[in-house]
Short mmCIF file of N, CA, C and O in Angstrom, two decimals:
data_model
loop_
_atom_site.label_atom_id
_atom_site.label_comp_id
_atom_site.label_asym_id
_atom_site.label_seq_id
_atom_site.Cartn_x
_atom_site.Cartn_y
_atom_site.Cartn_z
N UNK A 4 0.83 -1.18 0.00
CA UNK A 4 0.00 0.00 0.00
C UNK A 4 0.88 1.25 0.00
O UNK A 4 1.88 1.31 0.71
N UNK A 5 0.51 2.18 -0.76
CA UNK A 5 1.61 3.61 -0.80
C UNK A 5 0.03 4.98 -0.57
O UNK A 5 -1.16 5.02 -0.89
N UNK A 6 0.92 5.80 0.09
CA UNK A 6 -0.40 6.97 0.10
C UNK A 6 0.34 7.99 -1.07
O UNK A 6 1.55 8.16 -1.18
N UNK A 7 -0.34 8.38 -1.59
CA UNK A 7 -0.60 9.80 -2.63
C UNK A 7 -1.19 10.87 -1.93
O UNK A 7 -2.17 10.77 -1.19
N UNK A 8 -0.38 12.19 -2.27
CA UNK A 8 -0.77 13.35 -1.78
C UNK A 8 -1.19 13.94 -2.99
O UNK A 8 -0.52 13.42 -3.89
N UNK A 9 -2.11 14.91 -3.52
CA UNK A 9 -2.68 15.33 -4.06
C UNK A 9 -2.49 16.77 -4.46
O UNK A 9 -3.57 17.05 -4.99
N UNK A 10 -1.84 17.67 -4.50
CA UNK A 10 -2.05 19.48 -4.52
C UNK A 10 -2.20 19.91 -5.77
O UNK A 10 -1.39 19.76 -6.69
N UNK A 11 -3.55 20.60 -5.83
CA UNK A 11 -4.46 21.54 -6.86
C UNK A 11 -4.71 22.55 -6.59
O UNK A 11 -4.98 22.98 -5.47
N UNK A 12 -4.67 23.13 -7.66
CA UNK A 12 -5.43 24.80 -7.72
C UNK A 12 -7.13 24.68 -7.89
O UNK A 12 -7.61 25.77 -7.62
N UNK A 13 -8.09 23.77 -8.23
CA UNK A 13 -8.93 23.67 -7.95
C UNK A 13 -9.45 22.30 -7.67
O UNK A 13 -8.63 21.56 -7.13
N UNK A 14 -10.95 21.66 -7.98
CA UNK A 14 -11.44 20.91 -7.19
C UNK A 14 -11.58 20.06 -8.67
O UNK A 14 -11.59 18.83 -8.78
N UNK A 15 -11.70 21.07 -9.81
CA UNK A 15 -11.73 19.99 -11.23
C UNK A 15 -9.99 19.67 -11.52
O UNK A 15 -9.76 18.82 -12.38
N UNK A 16 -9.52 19.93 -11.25
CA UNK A 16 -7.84 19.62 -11.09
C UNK A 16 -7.92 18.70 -10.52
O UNK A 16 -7.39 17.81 -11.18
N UNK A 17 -8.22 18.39 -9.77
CA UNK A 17 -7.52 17.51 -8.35
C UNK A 17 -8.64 16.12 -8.55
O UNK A 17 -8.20 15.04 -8.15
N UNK A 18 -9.73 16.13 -9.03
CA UNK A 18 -10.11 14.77 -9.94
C UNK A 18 -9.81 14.61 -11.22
O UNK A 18 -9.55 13.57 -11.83
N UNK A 19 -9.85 15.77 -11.61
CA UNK A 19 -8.60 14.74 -13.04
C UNK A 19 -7.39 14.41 -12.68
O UNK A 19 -6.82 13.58 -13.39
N UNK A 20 -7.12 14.62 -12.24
CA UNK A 20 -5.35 14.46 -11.47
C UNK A 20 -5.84 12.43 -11.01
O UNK A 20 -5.34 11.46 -11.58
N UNK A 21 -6.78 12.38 -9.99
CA UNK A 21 -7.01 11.00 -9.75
C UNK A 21 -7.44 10.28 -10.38
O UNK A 21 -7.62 9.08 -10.15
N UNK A 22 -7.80 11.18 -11.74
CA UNK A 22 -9.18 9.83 -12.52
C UNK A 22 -7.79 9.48 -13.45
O UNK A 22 -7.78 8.26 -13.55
N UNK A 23 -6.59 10.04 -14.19
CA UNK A 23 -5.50 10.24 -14.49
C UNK A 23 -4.50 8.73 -13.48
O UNK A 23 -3.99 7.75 -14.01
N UNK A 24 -4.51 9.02 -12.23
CA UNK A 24 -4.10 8.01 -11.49
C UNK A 24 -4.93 7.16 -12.22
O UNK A 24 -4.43 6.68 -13.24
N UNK A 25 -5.64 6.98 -12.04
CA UNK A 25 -6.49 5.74 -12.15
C UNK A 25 -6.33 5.21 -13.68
O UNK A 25 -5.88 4.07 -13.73
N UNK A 26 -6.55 5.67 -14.66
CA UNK A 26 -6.74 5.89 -16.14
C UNK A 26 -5.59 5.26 -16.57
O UNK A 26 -5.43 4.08 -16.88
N UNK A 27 -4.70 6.28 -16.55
CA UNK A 27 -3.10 6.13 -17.18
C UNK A 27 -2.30 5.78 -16.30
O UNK A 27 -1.36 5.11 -16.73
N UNK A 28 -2.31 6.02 -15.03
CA UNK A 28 -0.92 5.41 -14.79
C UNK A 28 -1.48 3.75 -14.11
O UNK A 28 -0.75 3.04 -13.42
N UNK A 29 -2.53 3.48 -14.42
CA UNK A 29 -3.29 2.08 -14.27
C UNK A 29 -2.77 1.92 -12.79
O UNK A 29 -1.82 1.14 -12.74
N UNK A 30 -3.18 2.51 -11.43
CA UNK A 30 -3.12 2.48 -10.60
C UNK A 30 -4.18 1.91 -9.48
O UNK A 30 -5.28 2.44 -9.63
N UNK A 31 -4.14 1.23 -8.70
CA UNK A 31 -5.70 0.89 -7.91
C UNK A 31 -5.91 1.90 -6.73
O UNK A 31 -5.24 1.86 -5.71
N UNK A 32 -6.80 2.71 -6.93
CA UNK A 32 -7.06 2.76 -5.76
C UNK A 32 -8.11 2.49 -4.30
O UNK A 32 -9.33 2.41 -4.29
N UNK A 33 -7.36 2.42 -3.39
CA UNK A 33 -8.10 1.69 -2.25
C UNK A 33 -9.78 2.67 -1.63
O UNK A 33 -9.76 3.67 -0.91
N UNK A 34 -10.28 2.39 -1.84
CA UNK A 34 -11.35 3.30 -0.95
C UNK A 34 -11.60 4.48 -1.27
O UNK A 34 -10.75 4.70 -2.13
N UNK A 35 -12.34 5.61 -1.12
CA UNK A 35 -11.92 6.95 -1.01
C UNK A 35 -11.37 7.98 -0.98
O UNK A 35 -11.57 8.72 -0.01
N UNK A 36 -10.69 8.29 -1.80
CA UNK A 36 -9.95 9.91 -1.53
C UNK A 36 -10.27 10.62 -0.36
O UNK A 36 -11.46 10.51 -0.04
N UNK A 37 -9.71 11.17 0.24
CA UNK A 37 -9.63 12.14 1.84
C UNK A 37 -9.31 13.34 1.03
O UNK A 37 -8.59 13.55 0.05
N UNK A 38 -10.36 14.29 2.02
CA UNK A 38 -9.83 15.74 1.66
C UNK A 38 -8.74 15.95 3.06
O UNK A 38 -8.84 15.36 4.14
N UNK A 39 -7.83 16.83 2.72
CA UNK A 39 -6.89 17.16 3.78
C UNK A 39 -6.68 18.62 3.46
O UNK A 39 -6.72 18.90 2.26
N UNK A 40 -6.46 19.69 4.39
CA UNK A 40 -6.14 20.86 4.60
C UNK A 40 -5.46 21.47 3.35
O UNK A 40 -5.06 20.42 2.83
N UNK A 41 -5.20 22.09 2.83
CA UNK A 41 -4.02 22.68 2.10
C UNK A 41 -3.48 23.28 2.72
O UNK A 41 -2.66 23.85 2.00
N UNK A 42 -3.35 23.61 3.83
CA UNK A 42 -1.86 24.11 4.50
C UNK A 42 -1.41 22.60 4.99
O UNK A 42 -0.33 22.07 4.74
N UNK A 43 -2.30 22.15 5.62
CA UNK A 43 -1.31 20.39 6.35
C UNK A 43 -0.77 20.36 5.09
O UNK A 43 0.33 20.89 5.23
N UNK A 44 -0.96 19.91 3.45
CA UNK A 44 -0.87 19.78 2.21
C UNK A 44 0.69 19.77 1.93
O UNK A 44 1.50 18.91 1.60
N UNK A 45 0.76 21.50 2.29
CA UNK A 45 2.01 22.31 1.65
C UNK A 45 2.64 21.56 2.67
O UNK A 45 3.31 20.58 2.35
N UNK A 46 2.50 21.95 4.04
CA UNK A 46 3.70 21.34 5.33
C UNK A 46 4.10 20.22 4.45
O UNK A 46 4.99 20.34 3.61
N UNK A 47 3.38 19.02 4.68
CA UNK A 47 3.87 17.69 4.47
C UNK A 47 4.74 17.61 3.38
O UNK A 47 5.84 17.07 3.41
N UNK A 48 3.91 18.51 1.80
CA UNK A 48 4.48 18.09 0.64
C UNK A 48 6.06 18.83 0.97
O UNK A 48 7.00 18.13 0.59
N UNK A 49 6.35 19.84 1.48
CA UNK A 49 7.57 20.40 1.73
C UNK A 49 8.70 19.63 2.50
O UNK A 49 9.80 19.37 2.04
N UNK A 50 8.20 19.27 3.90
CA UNK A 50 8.98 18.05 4.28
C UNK A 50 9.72 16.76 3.67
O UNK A 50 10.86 16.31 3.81
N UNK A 51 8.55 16.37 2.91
CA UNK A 51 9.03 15.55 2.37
C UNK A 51 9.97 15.93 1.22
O UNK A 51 11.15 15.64 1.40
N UNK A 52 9.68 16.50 0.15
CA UNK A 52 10.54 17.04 -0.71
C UNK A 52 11.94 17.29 -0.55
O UNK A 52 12.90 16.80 -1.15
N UNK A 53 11.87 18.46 0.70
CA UNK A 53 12.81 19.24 1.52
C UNK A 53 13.36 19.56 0.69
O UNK A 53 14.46 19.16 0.31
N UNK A 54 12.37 20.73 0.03
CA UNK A 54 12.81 22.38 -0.74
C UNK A 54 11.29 22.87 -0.37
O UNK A 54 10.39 22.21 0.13
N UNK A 55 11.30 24.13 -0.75
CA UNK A 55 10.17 24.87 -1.04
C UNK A 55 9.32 24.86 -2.39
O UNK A 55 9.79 24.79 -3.52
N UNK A 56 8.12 24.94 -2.09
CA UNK A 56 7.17 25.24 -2.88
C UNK A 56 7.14 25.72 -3.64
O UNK A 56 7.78 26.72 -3.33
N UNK A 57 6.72 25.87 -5.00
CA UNK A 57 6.38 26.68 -5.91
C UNK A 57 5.43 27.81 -5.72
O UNK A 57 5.54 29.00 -6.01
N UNK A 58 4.32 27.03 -5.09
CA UNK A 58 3.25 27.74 -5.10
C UNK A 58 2.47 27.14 -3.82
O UNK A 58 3.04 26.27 -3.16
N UNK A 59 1.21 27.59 -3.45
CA UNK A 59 0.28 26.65 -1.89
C UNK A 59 -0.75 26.03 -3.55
O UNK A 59 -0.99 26.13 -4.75
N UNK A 60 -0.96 25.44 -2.32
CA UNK A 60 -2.10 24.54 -3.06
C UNK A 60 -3.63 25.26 -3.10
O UNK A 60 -3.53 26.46 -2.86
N UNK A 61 -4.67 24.95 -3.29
CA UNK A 61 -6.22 25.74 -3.00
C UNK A 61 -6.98 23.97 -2.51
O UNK A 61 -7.95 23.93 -1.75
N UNK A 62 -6.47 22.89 -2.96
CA UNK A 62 -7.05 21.89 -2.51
C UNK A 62 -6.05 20.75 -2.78
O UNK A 62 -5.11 20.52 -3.55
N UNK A 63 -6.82 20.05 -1.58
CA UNK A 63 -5.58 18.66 -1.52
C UNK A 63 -6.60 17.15 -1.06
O UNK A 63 -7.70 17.00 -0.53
N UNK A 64 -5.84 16.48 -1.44
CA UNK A 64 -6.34 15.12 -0.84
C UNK A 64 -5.08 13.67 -0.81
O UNK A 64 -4.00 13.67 -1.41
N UNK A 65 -5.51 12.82 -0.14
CA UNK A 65 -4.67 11.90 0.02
C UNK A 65 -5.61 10.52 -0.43
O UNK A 65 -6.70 10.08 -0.05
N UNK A 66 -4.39 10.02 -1.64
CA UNK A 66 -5.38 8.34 -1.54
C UNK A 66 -4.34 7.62 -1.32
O UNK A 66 -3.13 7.83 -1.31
N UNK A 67 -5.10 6.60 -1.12
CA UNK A 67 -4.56 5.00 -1.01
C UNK A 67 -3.93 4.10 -2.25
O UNK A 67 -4.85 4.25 -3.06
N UNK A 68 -3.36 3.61 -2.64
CA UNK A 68 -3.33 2.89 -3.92
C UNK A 68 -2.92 1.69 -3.20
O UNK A 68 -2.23 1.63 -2.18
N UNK A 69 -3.30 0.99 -3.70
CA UNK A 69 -2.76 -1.08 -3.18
C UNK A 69 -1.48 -1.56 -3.97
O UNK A 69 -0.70 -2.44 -3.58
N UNK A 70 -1.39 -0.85 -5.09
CA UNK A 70 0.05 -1.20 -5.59
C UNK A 70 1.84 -0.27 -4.78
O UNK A 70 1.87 0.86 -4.28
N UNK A 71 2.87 -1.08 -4.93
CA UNK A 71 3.91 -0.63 -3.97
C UNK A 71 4.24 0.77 -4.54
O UNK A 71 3.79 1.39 -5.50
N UNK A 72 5.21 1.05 -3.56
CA UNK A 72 5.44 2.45 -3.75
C UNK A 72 6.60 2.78 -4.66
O UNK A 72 6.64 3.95 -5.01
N UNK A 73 7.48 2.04 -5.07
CA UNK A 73 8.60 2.03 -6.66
C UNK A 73 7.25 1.88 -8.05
O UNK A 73 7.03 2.83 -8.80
N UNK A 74 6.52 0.62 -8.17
CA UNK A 74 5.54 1.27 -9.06
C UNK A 74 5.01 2.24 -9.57
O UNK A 74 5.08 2.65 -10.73
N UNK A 75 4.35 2.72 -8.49
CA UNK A 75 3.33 4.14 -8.22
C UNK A 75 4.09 5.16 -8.80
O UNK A 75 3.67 5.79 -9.77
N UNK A 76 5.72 5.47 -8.02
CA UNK A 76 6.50 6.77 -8.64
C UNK A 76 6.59 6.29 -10.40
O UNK A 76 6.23 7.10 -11.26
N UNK A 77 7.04 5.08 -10.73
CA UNK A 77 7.56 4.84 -11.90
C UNK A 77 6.25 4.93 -13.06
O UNK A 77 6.52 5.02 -14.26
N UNK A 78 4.87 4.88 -12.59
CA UNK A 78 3.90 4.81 -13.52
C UNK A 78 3.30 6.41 -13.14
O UNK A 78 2.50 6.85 -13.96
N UNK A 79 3.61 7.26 -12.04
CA UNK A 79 3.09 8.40 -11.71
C UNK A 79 3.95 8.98 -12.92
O UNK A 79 3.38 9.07 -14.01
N UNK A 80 5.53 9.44 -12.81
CA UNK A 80 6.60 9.56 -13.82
C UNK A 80 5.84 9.85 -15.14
O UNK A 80 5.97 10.93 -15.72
N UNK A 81 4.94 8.72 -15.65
CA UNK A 81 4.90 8.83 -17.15
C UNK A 81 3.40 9.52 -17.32
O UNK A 81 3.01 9.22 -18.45
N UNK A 82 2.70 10.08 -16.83
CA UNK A 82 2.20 11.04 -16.65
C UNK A 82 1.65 12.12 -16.46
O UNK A 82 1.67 12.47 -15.28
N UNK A 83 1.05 12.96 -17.31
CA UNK A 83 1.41 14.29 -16.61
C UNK A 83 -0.16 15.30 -16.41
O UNK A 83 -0.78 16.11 -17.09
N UNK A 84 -0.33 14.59 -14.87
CA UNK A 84 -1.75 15.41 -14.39
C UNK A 84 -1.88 16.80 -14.42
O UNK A 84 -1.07 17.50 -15.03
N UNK A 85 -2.63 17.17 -13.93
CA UNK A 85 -2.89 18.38 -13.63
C UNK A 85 -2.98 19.20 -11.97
O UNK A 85 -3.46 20.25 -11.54
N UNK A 86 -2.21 17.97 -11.41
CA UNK A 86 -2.06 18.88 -10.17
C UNK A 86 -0.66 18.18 -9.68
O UNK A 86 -0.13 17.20 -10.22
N UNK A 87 -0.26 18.82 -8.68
CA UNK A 87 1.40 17.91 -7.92
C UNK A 87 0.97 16.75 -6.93
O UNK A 87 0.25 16.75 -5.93
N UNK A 88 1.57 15.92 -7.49
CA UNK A 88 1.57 14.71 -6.81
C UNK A 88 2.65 14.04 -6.44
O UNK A 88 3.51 13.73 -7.27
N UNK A 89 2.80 13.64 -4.80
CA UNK A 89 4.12 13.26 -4.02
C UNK A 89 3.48 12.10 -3.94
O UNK A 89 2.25 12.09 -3.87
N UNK A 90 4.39 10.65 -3.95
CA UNK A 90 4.23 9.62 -3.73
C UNK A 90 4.76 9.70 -2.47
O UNK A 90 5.89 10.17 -2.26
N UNK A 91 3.89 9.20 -1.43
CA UNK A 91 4.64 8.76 0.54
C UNK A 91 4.92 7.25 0.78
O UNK A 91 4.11 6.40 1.13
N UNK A 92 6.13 7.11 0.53
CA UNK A 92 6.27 5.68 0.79
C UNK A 92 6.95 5.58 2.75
O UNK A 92 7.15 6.49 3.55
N UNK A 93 7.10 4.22 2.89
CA UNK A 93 6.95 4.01 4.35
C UNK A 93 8.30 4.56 5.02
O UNK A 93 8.52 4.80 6.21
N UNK A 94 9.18 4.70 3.85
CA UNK A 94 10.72 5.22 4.71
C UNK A 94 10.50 6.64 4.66
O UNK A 94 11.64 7.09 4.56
N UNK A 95 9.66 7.64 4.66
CA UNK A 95 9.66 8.77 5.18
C UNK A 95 8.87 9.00 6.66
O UNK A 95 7.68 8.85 6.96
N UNK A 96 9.73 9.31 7.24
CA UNK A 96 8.86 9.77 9.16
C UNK A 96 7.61 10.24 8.71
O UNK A 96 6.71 9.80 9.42
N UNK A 97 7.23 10.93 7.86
CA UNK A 97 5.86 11.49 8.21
C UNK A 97 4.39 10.63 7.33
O UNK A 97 3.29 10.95 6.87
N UNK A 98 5.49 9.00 7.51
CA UNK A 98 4.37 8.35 6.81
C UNK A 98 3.35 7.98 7.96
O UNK A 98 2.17 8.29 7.81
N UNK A 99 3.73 7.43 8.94
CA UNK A 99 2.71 6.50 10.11
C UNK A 99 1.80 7.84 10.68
O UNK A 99 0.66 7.54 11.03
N UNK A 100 2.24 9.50 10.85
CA UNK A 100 1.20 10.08 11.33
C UNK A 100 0.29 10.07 9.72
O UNK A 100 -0.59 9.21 9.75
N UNK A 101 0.34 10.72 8.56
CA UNK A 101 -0.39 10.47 7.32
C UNK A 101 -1.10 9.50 7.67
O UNK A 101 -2.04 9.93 8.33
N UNK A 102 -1.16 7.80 7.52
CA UNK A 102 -1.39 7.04 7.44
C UNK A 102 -2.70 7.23 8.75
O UNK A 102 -3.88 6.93 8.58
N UNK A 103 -2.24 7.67 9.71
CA UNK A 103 -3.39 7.42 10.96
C UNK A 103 -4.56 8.71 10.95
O UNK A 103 -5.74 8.57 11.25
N UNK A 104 -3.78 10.25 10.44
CA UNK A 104 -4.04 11.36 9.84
C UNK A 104 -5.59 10.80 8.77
O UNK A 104 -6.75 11.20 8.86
N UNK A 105 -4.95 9.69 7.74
CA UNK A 105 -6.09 9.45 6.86
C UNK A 105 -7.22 8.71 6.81
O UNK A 105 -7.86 8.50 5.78
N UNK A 106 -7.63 8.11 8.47
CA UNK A 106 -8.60 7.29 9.17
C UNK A 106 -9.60 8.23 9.63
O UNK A 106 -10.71 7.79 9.92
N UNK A 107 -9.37 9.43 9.72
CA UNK A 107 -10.16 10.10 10.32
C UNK A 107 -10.27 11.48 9.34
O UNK A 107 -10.55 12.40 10.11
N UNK A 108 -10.20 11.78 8.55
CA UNK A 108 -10.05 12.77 6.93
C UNK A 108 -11.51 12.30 6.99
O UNK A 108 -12.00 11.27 7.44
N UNK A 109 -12.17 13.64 6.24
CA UNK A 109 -13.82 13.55 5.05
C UNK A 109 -13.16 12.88 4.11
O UNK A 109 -11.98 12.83 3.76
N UNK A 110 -14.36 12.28 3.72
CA UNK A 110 -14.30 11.82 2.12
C UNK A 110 -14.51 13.09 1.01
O UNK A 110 -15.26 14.05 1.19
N UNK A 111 -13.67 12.85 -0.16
CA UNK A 111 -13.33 14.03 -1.05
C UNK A 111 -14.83 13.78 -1.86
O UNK A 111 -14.85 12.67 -2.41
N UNK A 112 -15.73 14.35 -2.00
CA UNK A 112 -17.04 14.81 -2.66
C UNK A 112 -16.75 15.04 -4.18
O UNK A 112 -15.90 15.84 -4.58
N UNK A 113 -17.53 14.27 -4.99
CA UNK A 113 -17.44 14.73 -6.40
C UNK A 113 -16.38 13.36 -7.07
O UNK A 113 -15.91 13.42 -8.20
N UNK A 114 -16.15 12.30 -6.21
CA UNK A 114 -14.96 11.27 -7.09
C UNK A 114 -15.94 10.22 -6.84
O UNK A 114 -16.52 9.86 -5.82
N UNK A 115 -15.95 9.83 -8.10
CA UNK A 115 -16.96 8.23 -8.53
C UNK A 115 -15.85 7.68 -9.37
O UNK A 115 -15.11 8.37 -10.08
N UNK A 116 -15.78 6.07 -9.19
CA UNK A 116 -14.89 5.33 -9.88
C UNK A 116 -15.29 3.74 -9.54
O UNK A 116 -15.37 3.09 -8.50
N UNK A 117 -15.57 3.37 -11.40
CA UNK A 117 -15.79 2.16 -10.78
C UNK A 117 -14.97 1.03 -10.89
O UNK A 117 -15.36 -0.11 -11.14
N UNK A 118 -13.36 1.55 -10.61
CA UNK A 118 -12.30 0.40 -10.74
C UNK A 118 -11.97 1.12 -9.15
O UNK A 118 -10.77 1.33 -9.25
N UNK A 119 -12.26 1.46 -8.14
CA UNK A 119 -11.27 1.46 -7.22
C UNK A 119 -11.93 0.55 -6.32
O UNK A 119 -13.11 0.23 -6.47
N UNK A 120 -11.01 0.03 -5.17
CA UNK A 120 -11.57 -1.16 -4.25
C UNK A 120 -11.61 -0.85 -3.44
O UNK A 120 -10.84 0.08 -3.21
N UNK A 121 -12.43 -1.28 -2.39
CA UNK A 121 -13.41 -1.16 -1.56
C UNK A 121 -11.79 -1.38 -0.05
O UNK A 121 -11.03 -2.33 0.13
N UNK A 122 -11.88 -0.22 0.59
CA UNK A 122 -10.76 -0.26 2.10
C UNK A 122 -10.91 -1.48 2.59
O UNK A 122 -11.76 -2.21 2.09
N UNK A 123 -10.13 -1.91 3.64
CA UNK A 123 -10.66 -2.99 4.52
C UNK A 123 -10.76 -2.35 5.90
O UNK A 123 -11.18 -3.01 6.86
#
């Protein structure tokens, strides 16, 4: 399982950006999209990166995908959505708060898909 962070300038960005995951880079994803803050967004995506931003985000979300996290970057790679997308794999520290962070997230409103699978 790998989490995806999501950052858009709007709300039609940020589902094409996942239907894109889903589409082209033939990715599964697990359950629901989470909306998450766009400032938590920027923090995290910056940490992890460790540079600065281009820009803040206006909306963000985090999914799940069931495939590993060398995949995900290597099929994210060929790609090219319409919003920034960080792959979080498990050797970054700020995966296990994310991960517990995304149990308790809204569900992102407006994403229908009928290849993604159902959480456990």
């Amino acid at each position: 399982m790998t989490l995806i962070l999501i950052r858009a300038n709007s709300q039609g960005k940020l589902l094409n950006a996942i239907a894109d995951i889903e589409r082209h880079a033939n990715l599964k994803i697990s359950g629901k999209p989470k909306i998450i803050e766009p400032q938590i967004a920027d923090k995290l995506a910056k940490g992890i990166l460790k540079q600065n931003l281009r820009s803040k985000c206006e909306i963000a979300t985090l999914i799940k995908v069931l495939d590993d996290t060398t995949k995900s970057i290597m099929h994210i790679k060929k790609i090219h959505p319409p919003a920034h997308i960080v792959v979080i794999s498990e050797e970054y520290k700020e995966f296990e708060e994310i991960k517990k962070m995304f149990n308790i997230l809204p569900v992102l409103k407006g994403y229908y898909s009928h290849k993604s699978v159902p959480s456990n």
